[in-house]
PDB file of C-alpha atoms in Angstrom:
ATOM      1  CA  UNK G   1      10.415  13.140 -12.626  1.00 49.00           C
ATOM      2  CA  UNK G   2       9.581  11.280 -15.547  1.00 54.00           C
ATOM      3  CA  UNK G   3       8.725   8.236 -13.587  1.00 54.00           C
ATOM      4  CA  UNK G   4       5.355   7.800 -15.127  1.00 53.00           C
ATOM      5  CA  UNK G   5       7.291   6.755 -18.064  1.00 58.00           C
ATOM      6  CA  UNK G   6       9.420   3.986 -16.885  1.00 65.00           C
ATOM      7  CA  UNK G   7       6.850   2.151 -14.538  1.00 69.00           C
ATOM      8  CA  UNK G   8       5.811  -0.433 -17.239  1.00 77.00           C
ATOM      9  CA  UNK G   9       6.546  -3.950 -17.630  1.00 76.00           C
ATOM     10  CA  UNK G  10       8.436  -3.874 -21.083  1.00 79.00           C
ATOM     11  CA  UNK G  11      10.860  -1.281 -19.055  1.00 83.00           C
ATOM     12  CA  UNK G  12      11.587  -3.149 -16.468  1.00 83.00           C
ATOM     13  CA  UNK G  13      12.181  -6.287 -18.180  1.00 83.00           C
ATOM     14  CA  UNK G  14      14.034  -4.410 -20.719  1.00 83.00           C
ATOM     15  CA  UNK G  15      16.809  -3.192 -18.199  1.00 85.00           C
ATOM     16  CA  UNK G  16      16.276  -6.152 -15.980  1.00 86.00           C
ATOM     17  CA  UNK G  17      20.245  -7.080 -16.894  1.00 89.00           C
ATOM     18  CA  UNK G  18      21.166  -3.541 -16.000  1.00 92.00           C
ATOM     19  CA  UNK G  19      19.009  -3.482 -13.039  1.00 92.00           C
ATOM     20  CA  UNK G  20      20.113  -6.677 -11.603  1.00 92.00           C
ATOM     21  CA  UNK G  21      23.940  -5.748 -12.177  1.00 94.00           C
ATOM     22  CA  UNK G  22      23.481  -2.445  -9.964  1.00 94.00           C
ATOM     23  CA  UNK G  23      21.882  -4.579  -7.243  1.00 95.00           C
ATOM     24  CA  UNK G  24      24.931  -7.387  -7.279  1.00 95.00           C
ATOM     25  CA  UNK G  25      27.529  -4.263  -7.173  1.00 96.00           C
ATOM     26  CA  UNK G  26      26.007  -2.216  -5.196  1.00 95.00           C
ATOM     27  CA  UNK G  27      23.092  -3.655  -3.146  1.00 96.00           C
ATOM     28  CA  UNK G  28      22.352  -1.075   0.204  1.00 96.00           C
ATOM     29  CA  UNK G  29      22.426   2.018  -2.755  1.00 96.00           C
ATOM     30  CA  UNK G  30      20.307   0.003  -5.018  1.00 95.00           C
ATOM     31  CA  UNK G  31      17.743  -0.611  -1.917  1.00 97.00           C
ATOM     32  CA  UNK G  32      18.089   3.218  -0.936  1.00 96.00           C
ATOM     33  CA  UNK G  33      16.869   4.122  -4.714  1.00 95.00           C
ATOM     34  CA  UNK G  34      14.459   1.447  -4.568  1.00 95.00           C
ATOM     35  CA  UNK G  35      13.204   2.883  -1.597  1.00 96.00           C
ATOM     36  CA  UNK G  36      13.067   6.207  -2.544  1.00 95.00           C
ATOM     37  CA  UNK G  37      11.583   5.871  -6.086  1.00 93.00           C
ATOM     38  CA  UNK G  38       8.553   3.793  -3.938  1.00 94.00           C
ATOM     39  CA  UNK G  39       8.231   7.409  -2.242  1.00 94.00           C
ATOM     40  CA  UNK G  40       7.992   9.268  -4.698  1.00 92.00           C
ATOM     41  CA  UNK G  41       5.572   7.163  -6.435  1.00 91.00           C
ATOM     42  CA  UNK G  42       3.368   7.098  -3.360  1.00 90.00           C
ATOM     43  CA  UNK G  43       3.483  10.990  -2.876  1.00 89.00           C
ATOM     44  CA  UNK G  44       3.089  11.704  -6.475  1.00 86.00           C
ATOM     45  CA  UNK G  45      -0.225   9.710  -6.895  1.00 81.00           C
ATOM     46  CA  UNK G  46       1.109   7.718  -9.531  1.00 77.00           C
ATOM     47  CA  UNK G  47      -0.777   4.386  -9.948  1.00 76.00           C
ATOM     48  CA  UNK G  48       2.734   2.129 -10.210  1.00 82.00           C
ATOM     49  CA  UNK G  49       2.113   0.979  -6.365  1.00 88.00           C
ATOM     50  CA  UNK G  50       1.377  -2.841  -7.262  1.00 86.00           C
ATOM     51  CA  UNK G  51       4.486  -2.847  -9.918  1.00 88.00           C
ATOM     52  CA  UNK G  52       6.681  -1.291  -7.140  1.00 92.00           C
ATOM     53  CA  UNK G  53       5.861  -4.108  -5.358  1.00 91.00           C
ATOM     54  CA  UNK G  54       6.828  -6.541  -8.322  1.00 90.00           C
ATOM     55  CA  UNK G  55      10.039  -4.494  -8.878  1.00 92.00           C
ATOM     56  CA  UNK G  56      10.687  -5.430  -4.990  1.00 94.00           C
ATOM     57  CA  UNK G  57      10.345  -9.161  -5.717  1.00 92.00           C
ATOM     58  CA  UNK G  58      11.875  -9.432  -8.633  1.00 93.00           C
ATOM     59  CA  UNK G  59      14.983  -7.281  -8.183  1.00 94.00           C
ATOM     60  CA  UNK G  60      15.646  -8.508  -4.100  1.00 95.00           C
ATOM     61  CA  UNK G  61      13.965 -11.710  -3.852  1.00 92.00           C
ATOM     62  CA  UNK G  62      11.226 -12.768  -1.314  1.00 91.00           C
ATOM     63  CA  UNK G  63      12.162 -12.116   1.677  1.00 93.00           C
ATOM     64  CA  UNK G  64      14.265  -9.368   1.178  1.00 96.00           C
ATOM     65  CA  UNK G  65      12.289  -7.723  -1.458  1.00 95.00           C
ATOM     66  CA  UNK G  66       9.074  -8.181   1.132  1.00 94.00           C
ATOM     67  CA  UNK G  67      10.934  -6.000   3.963  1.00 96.00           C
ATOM     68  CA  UNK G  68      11.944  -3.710   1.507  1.00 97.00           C
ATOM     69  CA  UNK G  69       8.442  -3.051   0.189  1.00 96.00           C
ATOM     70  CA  UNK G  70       6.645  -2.588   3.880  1.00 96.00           C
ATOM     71  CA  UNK G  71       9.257  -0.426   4.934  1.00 96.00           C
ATOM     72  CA  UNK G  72       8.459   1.872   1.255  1.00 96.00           C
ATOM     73  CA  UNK G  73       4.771   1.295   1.580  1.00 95.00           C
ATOM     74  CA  UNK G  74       4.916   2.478   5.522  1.00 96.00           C
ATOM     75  CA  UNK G  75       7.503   5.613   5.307  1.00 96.00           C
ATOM     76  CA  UNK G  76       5.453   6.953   1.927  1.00 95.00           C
ATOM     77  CA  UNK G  77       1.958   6.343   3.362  1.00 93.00           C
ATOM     78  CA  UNK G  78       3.064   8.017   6.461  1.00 94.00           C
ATOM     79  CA  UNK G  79       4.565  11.094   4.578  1.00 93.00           C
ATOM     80  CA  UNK G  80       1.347  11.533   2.508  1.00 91.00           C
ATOM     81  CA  UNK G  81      -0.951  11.045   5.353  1.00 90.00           C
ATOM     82  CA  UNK G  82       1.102  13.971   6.987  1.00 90.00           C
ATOM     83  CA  UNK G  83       0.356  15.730   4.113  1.00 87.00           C
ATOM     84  CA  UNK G  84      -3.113  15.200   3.646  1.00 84.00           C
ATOM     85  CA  UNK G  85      -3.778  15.780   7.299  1.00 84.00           C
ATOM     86  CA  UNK G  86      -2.154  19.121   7.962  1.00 84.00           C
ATOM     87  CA  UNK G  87      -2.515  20.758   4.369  1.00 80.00           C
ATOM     88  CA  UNK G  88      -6.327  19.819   3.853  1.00 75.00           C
ATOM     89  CA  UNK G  89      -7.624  17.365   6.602  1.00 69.00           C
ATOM     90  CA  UNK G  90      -7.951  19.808   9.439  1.00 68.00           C
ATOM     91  CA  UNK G  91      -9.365  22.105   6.939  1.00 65.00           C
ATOM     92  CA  UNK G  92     -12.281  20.266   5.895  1.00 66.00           C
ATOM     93  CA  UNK G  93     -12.678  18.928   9.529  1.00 65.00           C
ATOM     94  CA  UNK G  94     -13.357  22.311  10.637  1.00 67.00           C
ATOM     95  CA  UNK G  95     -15.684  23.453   8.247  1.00 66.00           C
ATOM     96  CA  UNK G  96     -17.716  20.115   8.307  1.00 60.00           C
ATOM     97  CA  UNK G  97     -17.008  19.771  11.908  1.00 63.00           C
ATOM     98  CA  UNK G  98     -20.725  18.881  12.131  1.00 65.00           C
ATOM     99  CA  UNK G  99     -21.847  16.473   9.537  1.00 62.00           C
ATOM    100  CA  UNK G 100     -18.633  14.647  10.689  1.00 59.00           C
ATOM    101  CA  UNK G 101     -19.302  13.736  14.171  1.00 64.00           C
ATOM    102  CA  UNK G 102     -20.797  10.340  13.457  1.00 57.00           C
ATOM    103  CA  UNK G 103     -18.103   9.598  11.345  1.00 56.00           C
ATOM    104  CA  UNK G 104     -14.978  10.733  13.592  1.00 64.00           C
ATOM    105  CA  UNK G 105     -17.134   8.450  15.910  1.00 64.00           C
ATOM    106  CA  UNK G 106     -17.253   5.450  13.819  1.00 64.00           C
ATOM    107  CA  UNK G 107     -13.243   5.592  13.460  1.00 68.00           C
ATOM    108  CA  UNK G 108     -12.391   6.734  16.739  1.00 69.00           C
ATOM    109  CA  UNK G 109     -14.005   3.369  17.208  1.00 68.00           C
ATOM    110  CA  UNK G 110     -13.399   1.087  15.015  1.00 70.00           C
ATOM    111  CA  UNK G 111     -10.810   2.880  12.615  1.00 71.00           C
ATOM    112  CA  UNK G 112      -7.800   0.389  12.941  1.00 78.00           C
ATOM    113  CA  UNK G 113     -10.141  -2.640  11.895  1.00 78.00           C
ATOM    114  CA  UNK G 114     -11.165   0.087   8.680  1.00 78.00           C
ATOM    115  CA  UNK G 115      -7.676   0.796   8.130  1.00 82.00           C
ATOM    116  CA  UNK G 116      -6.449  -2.523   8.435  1.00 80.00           C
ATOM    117  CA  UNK G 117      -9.024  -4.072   6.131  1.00 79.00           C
ATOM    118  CA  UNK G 118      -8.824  -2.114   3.176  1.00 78.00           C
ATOM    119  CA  UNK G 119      -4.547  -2.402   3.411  1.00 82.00           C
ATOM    120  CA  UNK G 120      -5.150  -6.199   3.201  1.00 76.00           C
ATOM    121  CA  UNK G 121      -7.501  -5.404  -0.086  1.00 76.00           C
ATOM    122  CA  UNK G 122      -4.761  -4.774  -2.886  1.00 72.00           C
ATOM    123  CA  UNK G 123      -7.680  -4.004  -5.111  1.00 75.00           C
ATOM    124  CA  UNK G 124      -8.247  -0.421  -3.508  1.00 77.00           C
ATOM    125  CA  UNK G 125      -6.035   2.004  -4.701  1.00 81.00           C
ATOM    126  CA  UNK G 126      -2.890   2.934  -2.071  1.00 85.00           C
ATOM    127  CA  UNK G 127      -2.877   6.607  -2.884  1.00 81.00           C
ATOM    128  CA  UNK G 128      -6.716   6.413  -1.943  1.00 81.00           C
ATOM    129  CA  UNK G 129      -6.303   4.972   1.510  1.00 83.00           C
ATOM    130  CA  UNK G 130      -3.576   7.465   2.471  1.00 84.00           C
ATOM    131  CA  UNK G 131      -5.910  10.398   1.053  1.00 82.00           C
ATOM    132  CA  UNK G 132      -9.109   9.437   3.104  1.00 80.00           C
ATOM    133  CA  UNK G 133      -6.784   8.201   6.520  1.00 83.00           C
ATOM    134  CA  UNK G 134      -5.835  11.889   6.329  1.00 82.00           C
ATOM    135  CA  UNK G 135      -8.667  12.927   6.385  1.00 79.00           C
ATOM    136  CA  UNK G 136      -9.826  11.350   9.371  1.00 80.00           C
ATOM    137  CA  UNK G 137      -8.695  11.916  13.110  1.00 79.00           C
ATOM    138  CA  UNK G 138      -7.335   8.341  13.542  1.00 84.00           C
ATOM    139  CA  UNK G 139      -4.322   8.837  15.600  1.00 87.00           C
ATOM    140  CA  UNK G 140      -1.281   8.517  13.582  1.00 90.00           C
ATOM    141  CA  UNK G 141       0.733   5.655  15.611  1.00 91.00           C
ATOM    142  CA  UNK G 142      -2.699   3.512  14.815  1.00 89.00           C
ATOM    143  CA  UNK G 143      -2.029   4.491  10.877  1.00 90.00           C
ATOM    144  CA  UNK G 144       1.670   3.277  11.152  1.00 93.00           C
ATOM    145  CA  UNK G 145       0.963  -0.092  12.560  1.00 91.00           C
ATOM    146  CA  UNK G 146      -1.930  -0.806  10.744  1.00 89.00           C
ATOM    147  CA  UNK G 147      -0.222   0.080   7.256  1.00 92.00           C
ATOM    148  CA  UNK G 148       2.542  -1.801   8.037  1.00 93.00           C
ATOM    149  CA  UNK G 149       0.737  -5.340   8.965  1.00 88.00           C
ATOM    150  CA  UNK G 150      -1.727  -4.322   6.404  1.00 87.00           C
ATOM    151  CA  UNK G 151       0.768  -4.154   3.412  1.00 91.00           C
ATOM    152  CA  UNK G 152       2.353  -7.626   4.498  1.00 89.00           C
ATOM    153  CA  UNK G 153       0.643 -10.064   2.758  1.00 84.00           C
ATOM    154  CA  UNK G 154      -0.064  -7.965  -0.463  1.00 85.00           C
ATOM    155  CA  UNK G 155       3.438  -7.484  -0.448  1.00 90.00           C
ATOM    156  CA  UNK G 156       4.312 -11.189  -0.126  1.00 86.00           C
ATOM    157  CA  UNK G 157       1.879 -11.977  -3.248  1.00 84.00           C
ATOM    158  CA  UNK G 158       3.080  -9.364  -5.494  1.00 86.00           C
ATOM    159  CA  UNK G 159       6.872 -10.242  -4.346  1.00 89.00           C
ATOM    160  CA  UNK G 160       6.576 -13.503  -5.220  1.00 85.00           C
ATOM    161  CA  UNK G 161       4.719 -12.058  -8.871  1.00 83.00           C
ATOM    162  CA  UNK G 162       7.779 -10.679  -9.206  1.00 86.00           C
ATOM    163  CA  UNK G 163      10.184 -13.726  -9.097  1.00 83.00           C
ATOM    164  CA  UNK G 164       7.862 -14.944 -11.910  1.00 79.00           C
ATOM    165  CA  UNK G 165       8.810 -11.541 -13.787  1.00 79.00           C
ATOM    166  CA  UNK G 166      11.131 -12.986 -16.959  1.00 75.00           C
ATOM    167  CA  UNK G 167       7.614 -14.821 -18.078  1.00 70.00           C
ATOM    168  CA  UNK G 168       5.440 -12.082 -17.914  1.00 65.00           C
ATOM    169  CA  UNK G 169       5.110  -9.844 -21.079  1.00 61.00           C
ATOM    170  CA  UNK G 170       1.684  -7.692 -19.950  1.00 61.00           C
ATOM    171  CA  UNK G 171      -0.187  -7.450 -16.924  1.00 58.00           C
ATOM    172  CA  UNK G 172      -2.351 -10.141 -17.519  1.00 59.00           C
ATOM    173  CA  UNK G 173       0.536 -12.394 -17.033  1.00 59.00           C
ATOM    174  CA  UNK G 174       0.819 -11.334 -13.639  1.00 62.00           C
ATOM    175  CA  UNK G 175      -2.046 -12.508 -12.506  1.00 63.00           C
ATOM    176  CA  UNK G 176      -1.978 -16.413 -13.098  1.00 64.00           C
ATOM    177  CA  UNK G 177      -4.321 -18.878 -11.064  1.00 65.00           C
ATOM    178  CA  UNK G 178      -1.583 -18.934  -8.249  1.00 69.00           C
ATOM    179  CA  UNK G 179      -1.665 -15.318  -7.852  1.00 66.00           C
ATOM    180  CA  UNK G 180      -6.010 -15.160  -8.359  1.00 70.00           C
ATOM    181  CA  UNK G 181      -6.428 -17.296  -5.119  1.00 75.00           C
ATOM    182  CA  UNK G 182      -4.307 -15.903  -3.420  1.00 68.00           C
ATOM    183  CA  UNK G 183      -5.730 -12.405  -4.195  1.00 70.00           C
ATOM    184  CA  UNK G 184      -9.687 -13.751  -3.394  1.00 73.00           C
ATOM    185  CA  UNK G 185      -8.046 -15.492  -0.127  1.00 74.00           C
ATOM    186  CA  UNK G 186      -6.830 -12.302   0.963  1.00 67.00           C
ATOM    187  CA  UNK G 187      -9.976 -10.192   0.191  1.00 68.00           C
ATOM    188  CA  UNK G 188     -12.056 -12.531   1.817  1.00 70.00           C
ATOM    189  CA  UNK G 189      -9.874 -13.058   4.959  1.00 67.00           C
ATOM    190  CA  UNK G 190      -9.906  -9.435   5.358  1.00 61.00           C
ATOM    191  CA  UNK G 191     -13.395  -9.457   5.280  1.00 64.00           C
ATOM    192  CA  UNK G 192     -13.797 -11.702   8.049  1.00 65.00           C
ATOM    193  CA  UNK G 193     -13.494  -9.512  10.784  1.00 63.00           C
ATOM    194  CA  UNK G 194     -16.115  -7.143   9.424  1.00 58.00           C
ATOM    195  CA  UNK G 195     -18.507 -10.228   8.792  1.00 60.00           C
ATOM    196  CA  UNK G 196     -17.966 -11.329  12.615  1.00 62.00           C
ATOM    197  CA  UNK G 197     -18.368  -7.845  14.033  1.00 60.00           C
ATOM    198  CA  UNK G 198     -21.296  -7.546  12.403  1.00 59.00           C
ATOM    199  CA  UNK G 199     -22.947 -10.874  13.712  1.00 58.00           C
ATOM    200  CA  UNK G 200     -21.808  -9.640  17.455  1.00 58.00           C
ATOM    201  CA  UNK G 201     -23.509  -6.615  16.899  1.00 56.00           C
ATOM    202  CA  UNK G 202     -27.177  -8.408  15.524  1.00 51.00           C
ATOM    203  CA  UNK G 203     -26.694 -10.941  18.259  1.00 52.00           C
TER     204      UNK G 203
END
């Protein structure tokens, strides 16, 4: 689709007039394409996820651009966990139906604090998360949900990267001090439960 091709910074900023203009004129099409092109991103494995999220902020605003971006990130996760699952997952569940066990255990288990962890980490690639979920019999209403609280804050930092757009010229830009902390806050908040279900369990 070409998309590969426009998902850079200098693009974006270079039709940011253009972009902006389609969005005052005709908003609910604009968040349809928005939506969409988030999709297709997802389900082609393309790694634009994080400057989806920046187009989100930057073209919608906070709020707006935050709701936008969970609702993308949940309907295209969703879609390619389908995928994985029924095209390869039950496939490879079969055949290593065995050496599995343990781990269908673990997730049966505990799979929604997994899930939920590594959505709050922005650091681990999206495309990754949906690919291994798939492959995994964690029920698909507990993928949904914990995608869609998961994506929140991520989506909230990289919206609010994307106010800041105008004054970025590379990626490095994106990531100022502001932006850092929040990042390490996140990680390590996510972290917590893991660190406090592991002290249960020695204790």
């Amino acid at each position: 689709m070409g998309l590969h091709s426009c998902l850079t910074i200098e693009n974006i900023k270079a039709h940011a007039a253009w972009l902006h203009l389609q969005v005052n004129q005709h908003y609910w099409r604009s968040v349809v394409i928005y939506i969409a092109a988030f999709i297709a991103v997802v389900i082609s494995c393309l790694p634009g996820t994080a400057l989806m999220n920046i187009v989100g902020g930057f073209l919608f605003g906070i709020i707006a651009g935050v709701i936008y971006i969970v609702t993308a990130a949940t309907i295209s996760a969703t879609l390619f966990f389908y995928l994985v699952r029924y095209v390869i997952g039950s496939f490879i569940q079969e055949r290593y139906q065995k050496r599995l066990e343990h781990f269908n255990h673990k997730i049966k288990e505990n799979g929604w604090l997994y899930l939920l962890i590594v959505r709050c980490i922005p650091v681990i690639p999206f495309f990754m998360v949906n690919l291994c979920a798939g492959l995994t019999k964690i029920p698909v209403s507990t993928y949904i949900w914990t995608t869609f609280v998961g994506v929140i804050p991520s989506a909230i930092i990289f919206a609010f990267a994307g106010q800041h757009l105008n004054n970025v010229s590379q990626w490095a830009d994106v990531f100022s001090l502001p932006i850092i902390m929040a990042l390490l806050l996140l990680i390590v908040g996510a972290l917590v439960p893991v660190i406090i279900n592991r002290y249960h369990k020695i204790l």
